[in-house]
Amino acid sequence: MSDLKATVSETENGFHVEGYERISYGFSFLDGVFNPERNELAKMYQPWKRCLAIADANICELYGQQMRGYFQHYGIDLTIHKTKIGEKAKTMDTMLAICTAMNDFGIIRKEPVLVVGGGLITDVAGYACASYRRTTNYIRIPTTLIGLIDASVSIKVAVNHCGHKNRLGAYHAPMHTFLDFTFLRTLPEAQVRNGFAELIKISTCADLRTFDLLDQFTEKLISMKFGRADGSSQELIKAADEINRRGIHVMLKLETPNLHEIELDRVIAYGHTWSPTLELAPETPLRHGHAISVDMAYSATLAFMRKEISSEEHRRVLGLFSKAGLTMMHPLFTPELLVKGTEAIMKTRDGRLRAAIPYPIGSCKFLNDISAEEMNAALKMHMDFCKEYPREGAGIDAYVDSSDTGVSMEADEKDPVTGGMKIGGTFDAKAEMNKLKEEIAGAVGGNECC
Ligand SMILES: NC(=O)c1ccc[n+]([C@@H]2O[C@H](COP(=O)([O-])OP(=O)(O)OC[C@H]3O[C@@H](n4cnc5c(N)ncnc54)[C@H](O)[C@@H]3O)[C@@H](O)[C@H]2O)c1
Ligand SMILES: [Zn+2]
């Protein structure tokens, strides 16, 4: 929520307005947010006796009934607006359909919209809330690991436009965010792994303790859905909770002094220097988490080559990506791509590279002076290192599928709402996928998220 305070003064030939915006929003960890025994969410809607929820088709299918049961229990009328899934649906059309749903519902001043889903839906619906009546309150319930530890930590909301990712957007803080990690139970392992990469990012450059825990429990964290899958040990649950709490806290501490991203040396941009170019380079795009992992692993080798981190630390970083099944090297990560990626990112970073590297693990340094020769030498060294690891550094489930893109062969004929896809749906639409790739591959900066 935000509140603008400003004053006006007269100048010699006009007026001057000066003000500041007060931003205030909170997060609560709450497993079982739709459990009728937990009244925290209901309390926020009791004054209105009704709730408009925005959720994607998969969330509606998996959690729609539970949501209805919850609000019914508290005598609150629930209306759900269902959207399509996937990056293809991250458009103005989807955003405007949400605005229309708000209008039909007759959202009144201060009444919060409820947004439930992954980073995609919280971005699109958050942007609809930023726009509707210039600002509308909303409450966020992220349901993916990316959503829980990344997208819903920030106040950035956006849609793709004119071939550019997140080109139209706003900074719009929600009233509140409920962090319920039990949603991870139904999240496919590939999506958990994808989010794991962002936790490696935040810990490698900003929090050694989180890095240690990720390193200690890697495989179990992914396969047991951060301790939310049945049969998880208490030890794992405790470690996962500490990782999540610390990861979110560190990110908030790093980003809150820079909510509008004016400072461009950003620790959380570790892994986001060359990856925007790499992510969309393969015929089927890489998952975001895998693309940033290649960039992070390579940056760690670069740091090692420059003697900024020790051999032991370098091996720890590479070992973590390998254990997590994240991609450390890709055949299209070439000297040419490094040149292209460098040029593209410098345009968005005010003419400087600002490549974050661990210095040592748990802290960060920015490099601006890497020559092409040095980049290539590090690349060669990195390729040699990766050969020693399982799969020679290739990742598991590294490429996007229909659950990420919303693309399928029969798409709109099959189901106009979901685009034909459900969780577990098969990816069979290469041509459509390439079209999407072209649509979202911006001329500059590519698939930039951070
Ligand atoms: N605002 C930010 O700062 C920020 C940060 C990071 C990412 N993002 C954005 O987030 C988007 C990616 O988010 P994402 O990775 O969460 O993808 P997503 O929202 O597309 O979700 C991925 C898939 O998982 C499904 N899903 C969601 N929750 C589920 C659950 N609990 N169980 C089973 N299936 C579930 C979705 O329906 C979808 O098919 C991108 O558009 C990216 O730009 C924004
Ligand atoms: Zn990212």
Tab-separated table of C-alpha atoms in Angstrom, residues 51-444:
chain	number	residue	atom	x	y	z
A	51	CYS	CA	-13.786	-11.449	-2.231
A	52	LEU	CA	-12.705	-11.261	-5.862
A	53	ALA	CA	-9.857	-13.712	-6.455
A	54	ILE	CA	-7.665	-13.829	-9.558
A	55	ALA	CA	-6.016	-17.191	-10.251
A	56	ASP	CA	-4.687	-19.083	-13.252
A	57	ALA	CA	-6.396	-22.168	-14.677
A	58	ASN	CA	-4.074	-24.640	-12.932
A	59	ILE	CA	-4.525	-22.982	-9.559
A	60	CYS	CA	-8.319	-22.989	-10.035
A	61	GLU	CA	-8.241	-26.682	-10.820
A	62	LEU	CA	-5.946	-27.602	-7.941
A	63	TYR	CA	-7.155	-25.218	-5.254
A	64	GLY	CA	-10.501	-23.787	-6.450
A	65	GLN	CA	-12.594	-26.095	-4.298
A	66	GLN	CA	-10.436	-25.501	-1.229
A	67	MET	CA	-10.696	-21.734	-1.744
A	68	ARG	CA	-14.488	-21.939	-2.058
A	69	GLY	CA	-14.741	-24.100	1.072
A	70	TYR	CA	-12.584	-21.671	3.011
A	71	PHE	CA	-14.533	-18.534	2.199
A	72	GLN	CA	-17.857	-20.330	2.580
A	73	HIS	CA	-16.790	-21.354	6.090
A	74	TYR	CA	-16.437	-17.686	6.976
A	75	GLY	CA	-19.625	-16.571	5.195
A	76	ILE	CA	-17.664	-14.605	2.584
A	77	ASP	CA	-18.897	-14.652	-1.032
A	78	LEU	CA	-16.097	-15.687	-3.351
A	79	THR	CA	-15.886	-14.835	-7.057
A	80	ILE	CA	-12.952	-16.347	-8.946
A	81	HIS	CA	-11.648	-14.845	-12.184
A	82	LYS	CA	-9.708	-17.533	-14.009
A	83	THR	CA	-6.901	-16.616	-16.428
A	84	LYS	CA	-4.873	-18.582	-18.936
A	85	ILE	CA	-1.520	-19.988	-17.898
A	86	GLY	CA	1.948	-19.361	-19.253
A	87	GLU	CA	4.185	-16.593	-20.519
A	88	LYS	CA	2.013	-16.330	-23.616
A	89	ALA	CA	-0.782	-15.061	-21.384
A	90	LYS	CA	1.384	-12.339	-19.808
A	91	THR	CA	-0.254	-9.727	-21.991
A	92	MET	CA	-2.277	-6.547	-21.899
A	93	ASP	CA	-5.315	-8.603	-22.968
A	94	THR	CA	-5.073	-10.758	-19.868
A	95	MET	CA	-4.455	-7.686	-17.746
A	96	LEU	CA	-7.464	-5.862	-19.241
A	97	ALA	CA	-9.692	-8.919	-18.735
A	98	ILE	CA	-8.742	-8.772	-15.041
A	99	CYS	CA	-9.631	-5.049	-14.975
A	100	THR	CA	-12.996	-5.909	-16.545
A	101	ALA	CA	-13.553	-8.573	-13.887
A	102	MET	CA	-12.862	-5.938	-11.218
A	103	ASN	CA	-15.300	-3.603	-12.880
A	104	ASP	CA	-18.015	-6.268	-13.169
A	105	PHE	CA	-17.479	-7.155	-9.537
A	106	GLY	CA	-17.690	-3.473	-8.626
A	107	ILE	CA	-14.524	-3.346	-6.503
A	108	ILE	CA	-14.889	-0.408	-4.186
A	109	ARG	CA	-12.282	1.938	-2.748
A	110	LYS	CA	-9.786	0.147	-0.502
A	111	GLU	CA	-11.362	-3.277	-1.091
A	112	PRO	CA	-8.465	-5.673	-1.825
A	113	VAL	CA	-8.384	-8.067	-4.764
A	114	LEU	CA	-6.943	-11.479	-3.897
A	115	VAL	CA	-4.206	-12.711	-6.252
A	116	VAL	CA	-3.284	-16.403	-6.031
A	117	GLY	CA	-0.624	-18.052	-8.182
A	118	GLY	CA	2.916	-18.050	-9.532
A	119	GLY	CA	5.062	-15.080	-10.499
A	120	LEU	CA	3.215	-14.719	-13.738
A	121	ILE	CA	-0.225	-14.164	-12.291
A	122	THR	CA	1.021	-11.970	-9.429
A	123	ASP	CA	2.803	-9.804	-12.041
A	124	VAL	CA	-0.195	-9.478	-14.393
A	125	ALA	CA	-2.884	-9.128	-11.745
A	126	GLY	CA	-0.640	-6.802	-9.726
A	127	TYR	CA	-0.353	-4.589	-12.791
A	128	ALA	CA	-4.127	-4.641	-13.255
A	129	CYS	CA	-4.424	-3.498	-9.616
A	130	ALA	CA	-1.844	-0.756	-10.194
A	131	SER	CA	-3.898	0.516	-13.129
A	132	TYR	CA	-7.503	0.055	-12.068
A	133	ARG	CA	-8.689	3.383	-10.675
A	134	ARG	CA	-4.993	4.343	-10.758
A	135	THR	CA	-4.429	2.145	-7.722
A	136	THR	CA	-6.355	-0.731	-6.188
A	137	ASN	CA	-5.404	-2.734	-3.119
A	138	TYR	CA	-4.465	-6.365	-3.446
A	139	ILE	CA	-3.367	-9.287	-1.304
A	140	ARG	CA	-0.883	-11.773	-2.730
A	141	ILE	CA	-0.668	-15.506	-2.197
A	142	PRO	CA	2.281	-16.835	-4.222
A	143	THR	CA	2.111	-20.553	-5.048
A	144	THR	CA	5.426	-21.336	-6.811
A	145	LEU	CA	8.934	-21.253	-5.356
A	146	ILE	CA	9.803	-18.388	-7.730
A	147	GLY	CA	6.695	-16.582	-6.511
A	148	LEU	CA	7.381	-17.242	-2.841
A	149	ILE	CA	11.045	-16.269	-2.701
A	150	ASP	CA	11.367	-13.838	-5.596
A	151	ALA	CA	8.429	-12.385	-7.537
A	152	SER	CA	6.255	-11.735	-4.483
A	153	VAL	CA	9.143	-10.255	-2.546
A	154	SER	CA	9.404	-7.373	-4.965
A	155	ILE	CA	6.783	-4.726	-5.702
A	156	LYS	CA	7.367	-4.843	-9.465
A	157	VAL	CA	4.380	-5.820	-11.568
A	158	ALA	CA	4.283	-6.071	-15.354
A	159	VAL	CA	3.136	-7.571	-18.639
A	160	ASN	CA	5.124	-8.301	-21.816
A	161	HIS	CA	4.610	-5.832	-24.658
A	162	CYS	CA	5.941	-5.052	-28.156
A	163	GLY	CA	8.234	-8.055	-28.080
A	164	HIS	CA	9.792	-7.079	-24.768
A	165	LYS	CA	9.474	-8.906	-21.513
A	166	ASN	CA	7.933	-6.921	-18.663
A	167	ARG	CA	7.907	-3.804	-20.850
A	168	LEU	CA	4.741	-2.308	-19.346
A	169	GLY	CA	4.550	-2.270	-15.615
A	170	ALA	CA	4.561	-0.424	-12.352
A	171	TYR	CA	5.843	-0.465	-8.820
A	172	HIS	CA	2.754	-1.361	-6.828
A	173	ALA	CA	3.019	-2.797	-3.335
A	174	PRO	CA	0.294	-5.151	-2.114
A	175	MET	CA	-1.466	-4.692	1.233
A	176	HIS	CA	-0.095	-7.996	2.400
A	177	THR	CA	1.532	-11.211	1.200
A	178	PHE	CA	0.820	-14.611	2.739
A	179	LEU	CA	3.727	-17.025	2.312
A	180	ASP	CA	2.313	-20.550	2.353
A	181	PHE	CA	4.962	-23.077	1.350
A	182	THR	CA	2.502	-26.007	1.389
A	183	PHE	CA	1.563	-24.990	-2.180
A	184	LEU	CA	4.898	-26.502	-3.211
A	185	ARG	CA	3.435	-29.989	-2.633
A	186	THR	CA	1.678	-29.828	-5.990
A	187	LEU	CA	4.384	-27.895	-7.822
A	188	PRO	CA	6.247	-30.066	-10.359
A	189	GLU	CA	9.837	-30.805	-9.314
A	190	ALA	CA	11.161	-29.008	-12.409
A	191	GLN	CA	9.536	-25.794	-11.200
A	192	VAL	CA	10.979	-26.254	-7.693
A	193	ARG	CA	14.445	-26.689	-9.225
A	194	ASN	CA	13.874	-23.568	-11.305
A	195	GLY	CA	13.177	-21.546	-8.141
A	196	PHE	CA	16.111	-23.155	-6.331
A	197	ALA	CA	18.425	-21.304	-8.724
A	198	GLU	CA	17.187	-17.941	-7.419
A	199	LEU	CA	17.974	-19.063	-3.864
A	200	ILE	CA	21.499	-19.989	-4.970
A	201	LYS	CA	21.725	-16.516	-6.472
A	202	ILE	CA	20.777	-14.674	-3.305
A	203	SER	CA	22.879	-16.843	-0.994
A	204	THR	CA	26.094	-17.067	-3.052
A	205	CYS	CA	26.437	-13.313	-3.181
A	206	ALA	CA	24.751	-12.287	0.055
A	207	ASP	CA	24.311	-14.958	2.736
A	208	LEU	CA	26.766	-17.720	3.535
A	209	ARG	CA	24.465	-19.428	6.062
A	210	THR	CA	21.737	-19.905	3.433
A	211	PHE	CA	24.348	-21.183	0.991
A	212	ASP	CA	25.552	-23.726	3.579
A	213	LEU	CA	22.013	-25.003	4.131
A	214	LEU	CA	21.258	-25.230	0.401
A	215	ASP	CA	24.515	-27.117	-0.023
A	216	GLN	CA	23.775	-29.510	2.843
A	217	PHE	CA	20.202	-30.416	1.871
A	218	THR	CA	20.170	-29.808	-1.908
A	219	GLU	CA	18.575	-32.976	-3.324
A	220	LYS	CA	16.065	-33.432	-0.500
A	221	LEU	CA	14.967	-29.798	-0.653
A	222	ILE	CA	14.032	-30.292	-4.298
A	223	SER	CA	12.572	-33.795	-4.202
A	224	MET	CA	10.680	-33.231	-0.922
A	225	LYS	CA	9.419	-29.800	-1.993
A	226	PHE	CA	11.192	-27.841	0.713
A	227	GLY	CA	9.919	-30.140	3.438
A	228	ARG	CA	6.278	-29.907	2.403
A	229	ALA	CA	6.020	-33.364	0.784
A	230	ASP	CA	4.703	-36.187	2.994
A	231	GLY	CA	7.495	-37.995	4.797
A	232	SER	CA	9.787	-34.976	5.138
A	233	SER	CA	12.029	-35.089	8.181
A	234	GLN	CA	11.859	-32.430	10.886
A	235	GLU	CA	15.478	-31.610	10.125
A	236	LEU	CA	14.616	-30.873	6.496
A	237	ILE	CA	11.570	-28.782	7.392
A	238	LYS	CA	13.672	-26.749	9.834
A	239	ALA	CA	16.410	-26.186	7.241
A	240	ALA	CA	13.892	-25.258	4.515
A	241	ASP	CA	12.142	-22.778	6.788
A	242	GLU	CA	15.433	-21.148	7.717
A	243	ILE	CA	16.482	-20.935	4.061
A	244	ASN	CA	13.193	-19.365	3.017
A	245	ARG	CA	13.060	-16.905	5.858
A	246	ARG	CA	16.672	-15.829	5.431
A	247	GLY	CA	16.463	-15.759	1.623
A	248	ILE	CA	13.420	-13.476	1.649
A	249	HIS	CA	14.854	-11.313	4.418
A	250	VAL	CA	18.185	-10.868	2.626
A	251	MET	CA	16.425	-9.961	-0.590
A	252	LEU	CA	14.220	-7.433	1.195
A	253	LYS	CA	17.234	-5.894	2.926
A	254	LEU	CA	19.083	-5.604	-0.378
A	255	GLU	CA	16.178	-4.319	-2.404
A	256	THR	CA	14.154	-2.085	-0.070
A	257	PRO	CA	16.677	0.768	-0.133
A	258	ASN	CA	16.359	0.512	-3.921
A	259	LEU	CA	12.681	-0.245	-4.533
A	260	HIS	CA	12.580	1.718	-7.749
A	261	GLU	CA	15.894	0.241	-8.943
A	262	ILE	CA	17.766	3.498	-9.362
A	263	GLU	CA	21.021	1.975	-8.100
A	264	LEU	CA	22.286	-0.335	-10.867
A	265	ASP	CA	24.977	-2.288	-8.973
A	266	ARG	CA	22.573	-4.971	-7.799
A	267	VAL	CA	23.659	-8.024	-5.854
A	268	ILE	CA	20.509	-9.847	-6.942
A	269	ALA	CA	21.590	-9.462	-10.559
A	270	TYR	CA	24.185	-12.218	-10.010
A	271	GLY	CA	23.577	-14.635	-12.875
A	272	HIS	CA	21.534	-12.090	-14.812
A	273	THR	CA	24.296	-10.574	-16.961
A	274	TRP	CA	24.627	-12.944	-19.949
A	275	SER	CA	21.655	-15.176	-19.132
A	276	PRO	CA	18.997	-12.920	-20.711
A	277	THR	CA	20.676	-13.566	-24.081
A	278	LEU	CA	21.268	-17.260	-23.397
A	279	GLU	CA	17.742	-17.982	-22.099
A	280	LEU	CA	16.128	-17.495	-25.502
A	281	ALA	CA	19.009	-18.733	-27.654
A	282	PRO	CA	18.097	-22.456	-27.873
A	283	GLU	CA	15.275	-23.553	-30.171
A	284	THR	CA	13.203	-24.306	-27.097
A	285	PRO	CA	14.099	-21.629	-24.538
A	286	LEU	CA	15.903	-22.554	-21.356
A	287	ARG	CA	14.025	-22.283	-18.098
A	288	HIS	CA	14.976	-19.027	-16.410
A	289	GLY	CA	16.550	-20.833	-13.431
A	290	HIS	CA	18.785	-22.875	-15.746
A	291	ALA	CA	19.874	-19.888	-17.818
A	292	ILE	CA	20.885	-17.917	-14.735
A	293	SER	CA	22.665	-20.998	-13.383
A	294	VAL	CA	24.953	-21.133	-16.442
A	295	ASP	CA	25.704	-17.448	-15.923
A	296	MET	CA	26.276	-17.869	-12.169
A	297	ALA	CA	28.498	-20.945	-12.573
A	298	TYR	CA	30.528	-19.202	-15.293
A	299	SER	CA	30.804	-16.038	-13.176
A	300	ALA	CA	32.135	-18.172	-10.310
A	301	THR	CA	34.809	-19.587	-12.641
A	302	LEU	CA	35.639	-16.040	-13.718
A	303	ALA	CA	35.957	-15.078	-10.036
A	304	PHE	CA	38.211	-18.099	-9.454
A	305	MET	CA	40.367	-17.238	-12.466
A	306	ARG	CA	40.811	-13.739	-11.064
A	307	LYS	CA	41.684	-15.218	-7.656
A	308	GLU	CA	38.665	-13.496	-6.073
A	309	ILE	CA	37.506	-16.857	-4.666
A	310	SER	CA	39.533	-19.912	-3.688
A	311	SER	CA	39.543	-23.205	-5.554
A	312	GLU	CA	37.591	-24.773	-2.690
A	313	GLU	CA	34.883	-22.116	-2.877
A	314	HIS	CA	34.716	-22.370	-6.639
A	315	ARG	CA	34.202	-26.133	-6.404
A	316	ARG	CA	31.517	-25.661	-3.749
A	317	VAL	CA	29.569	-23.355	-6.064
A	318	LEU	CA	29.872	-25.685	-9.067
A	319	GLY	CA	29.051	-28.684	-6.895
A	320	LEU	CA	25.848	-27.061	-5.701
A	321	PHE	CA	24.567	-26.433	-9.235
A	322	SER	CA	25.451	-29.972	-10.186
A	323	LYS	CA	23.687	-31.572	-7.201
A	324	ALA	CA	20.621	-29.430	-7.845
A	325	GLY	CA	20.427	-30.634	-11.470
A	326	LEU	CA	20.800	-27.054	-12.693
A	327	THR	CA	22.583	-26.270	-15.944
A	328	MET	CA	26.219	-25.200	-15.539
A	329	MET	CA	27.199	-25.076	-19.173
A	330	HIS	CA	25.334	-24.919	-22.467
A	331	PRO	CA	26.608	-25.454	-26.036
A	332	LEU	CA	25.216	-22.047	-27.032
A	333	PHE	CA	27.133	-20.276	-24.273
A	334	THR	CA	29.917	-19.270	-26.656
A	335	PRO	CA	32.389	-16.377	-27.087
A	336	GLU	CA	29.916	-14.865	-29.593
A	337	LEU	CA	27.068	-15.060	-27.109
A	338	LEU	CA	29.247	-13.444	-24.436
A	339	VAL	CA	29.914	-10.507	-26.770
A	340	LYS	CA	26.228	-10.171	-27.668
A	341	GLY	CA	25.115	-10.541	-24.071
A	342	THR	CA	27.678	-7.995	-22.851
A	343	GLU	CA	26.531	-5.425	-25.394
A	344	ALA	CA	22.867	-5.987	-24.590
A	345	ILE	CA	23.175	-5.808	-20.814
A	346	MET	CA	25.419	-2.725	-20.844
A	347	LYS	CA	22.603	-0.836	-22.547
A	348	THR	CA	20.325	-1.537	-19.620
A	349	ARG	CA	23.023	-0.875	-16.999
A	350	ASP	CA	23.988	2.634	-17.941
A	351	GLY	CA	26.993	1.646	-20.052
A	352	ARG	CA	28.710	-0.547	-17.464
A	353	LEU	CA	28.795	-4.337	-17.157
A	354	ARG	CA	28.200	-4.541	-13.383
A	355	ALA	CA	28.639	-8.325	-13.392
A	356	ALA	CA	28.196	-9.621	-9.843
A	357	ILE	CA	30.595	-12.312	-8.630
A	358	PRO	CA	30.952	-14.017	-5.228
A	359	TYR	CA	33.740	-12.381	-3.248
A	360	PRO	CA	33.950	-14.715	-1.257
A	361	ILE	CA	30.761	-16.863	-0.972
A	362	GLY	CA	28.168	-14.839	0.937
A	363	SER	CA	29.361	-11.477	-0.314
A	364	CYS	CA	29.641	-9.770	-3.645
A	365	LYS	CA	31.792	-7.671	-5.948
A	366	PHE	CA	30.961	-6.088	-9.312
A	367	LEU	CA	33.216	-6.424	-12.347
A	368	ASN	CA	33.316	-3.746	-15.035
A	369	ASP	CA	36.688	-4.336	-16.599
A	370	ILE	CA	36.618	-7.803	-18.162
A	371	SER	CA	38.280	-7.964	-21.570
A	372	ALA	CA	37.018	-10.283	-24.314
A	373	GLU	CA	40.234	-12.341	-23.968
A	374	GLU	CA	39.627	-12.791	-20.276
A	375	MET	CA	36.002	-13.780	-20.827
A	376	ASN	CA	37.051	-16.357	-23.391
A	377	ALA	CA	39.826	-17.749	-21.211
A	378	ALA	CA	37.333	-18.125	-18.353
A	379	LEU	CA	34.869	-19.777	-20.722
A	380	LYS	CA	37.439	-22.327	-21.818
A	381	MET	CA	38.403	-23.018	-18.227
A	382	HIS	CA	34.729	-23.314	-17.283
A	383	MET	CA	34.020	-25.810	-20.054
A	384	ASP	CA	36.907	-27.958	-18.864
A	385	PHE	CA	35.683	-27.882	-15.271
A	386	CYS	CA	32.120	-28.770	-16.276
A	387	LYS	CA	33.316	-31.917	-18.062
A	388	GLU	CA	34.193	-33.360	-14.658
A	389	TYR	CA	30.577	-33.173	-13.432
A	390	PRO	CA	27.626	-35.504	-14.098
A	391	ARG	CA	25.933	-34.836	-17.448
A	392	GLU	CA	29.009	-32.657	-18.218
A	393	GLY	CA	27.204	-29.764	-16.613
A	394	ALA	CA	23.878	-30.166	-18.453
A	395	GLY	CA	20.745	-29.616	-16.361
A	396	ILE	CA	17.686	-31.745	-15.639
A	397	ASP	CA	14.378	-30.573	-17.183
A	398	ALA	CA	16.268	-27.525	-18.389
A	399	TYR	CA	13.888	-26.385	-21.119
A	400	VAL	CA	10.527	-24.682	-20.829
A	401	ASP	CA	7.400	-26.713	-21.430
A	402	SER	CA	3.748	-25.930	-21.837
A	403	SER	CA	3.318	-25.128	-18.138
A	404	ASP	CA	5.724	-22.201	-18.542
A	405	THR	CA	4.606	-20.926	-21.896
A	406	GLY	CA	0.925	-21.776	-22.158
A	407	VAL	CA	1.572	-23.069	-25.678
A	408	SER	CA	0.217	-26.319	-27.069
A	409	MET	CA	-0.586	-27.613	-30.531
A	410	GLU	CA	-4.342	-27.577	-30.259
A	411	ALA	CA	-4.192	-24.693	-27.841
A	412	ASP	CA	-7.277	-22.586	-28.080
A	413	GLU	CA	-9.465	-25.239	-29.719
A	414	LYS	CA	-9.083	-27.567	-26.798
A	415	ASP	CA	-9.829	-25.299	-23.941
A	416	PRO	CA	-10.189	-21.580	-24.381
A	417	VAL	CA	-9.318	-20.968	-20.768
A	418	THR	CA	-6.208	-23.006	-20.225
A	419	GLY	CA	-4.972	-23.002	-23.782
A	420	GLY	CA	-5.228	-26.766	-23.676
A	421	MET	CA	-2.633	-27.301	-21.000
A	422	LYS	CA	-2.765	-28.723	-17.587
A	423	ILE	CA	0.052	-29.637	-15.246
A	424	GLY	CA	1.724	-32.654	-16.740
A	425	GLY	CA	0.528	-31.736	-20.232
A	426	THR	CA	2.936	-32.656	-22.965
A	427	PHE	CA	4.954	-30.106	-24.880
A	428	ASP	CA	4.291	-30.641	-28.521
A	429	ALA	CA	4.257	-27.263	-30.141
A	430	LYS	CA	7.665	-26.307	-31.394
A	431	ALA	CA	6.451	-23.886	-34.022
A	432	GLU	CA	4.178	-22.101	-31.593
A	433	MET	CA	6.976	-22.066	-29.054
A	434	ASN	CA	9.309	-20.398	-31.497
A	435	LYS	CA	6.704	-17.793	-32.263
A	436	LEU	CA	6.452	-17.071	-28.583
A	437	LYS	CA	10.218	-16.971	-28.322
A	438	GLU	CA	10.334	-14.306	-30.996
A	439	GLU	CA	7.509	-12.436	-29.331
A	440	ILE	CA	9.255	-12.198	-25.995
A	441	ALA	CA	12.838	-11.872	-27.204
A	442	GLY	CA	13.330	-8.141	-27.016
A	443	ALA	CA	15.860	-6.499	-29.294
A	444	VAL	CA	17.796	-5.439	-26.220
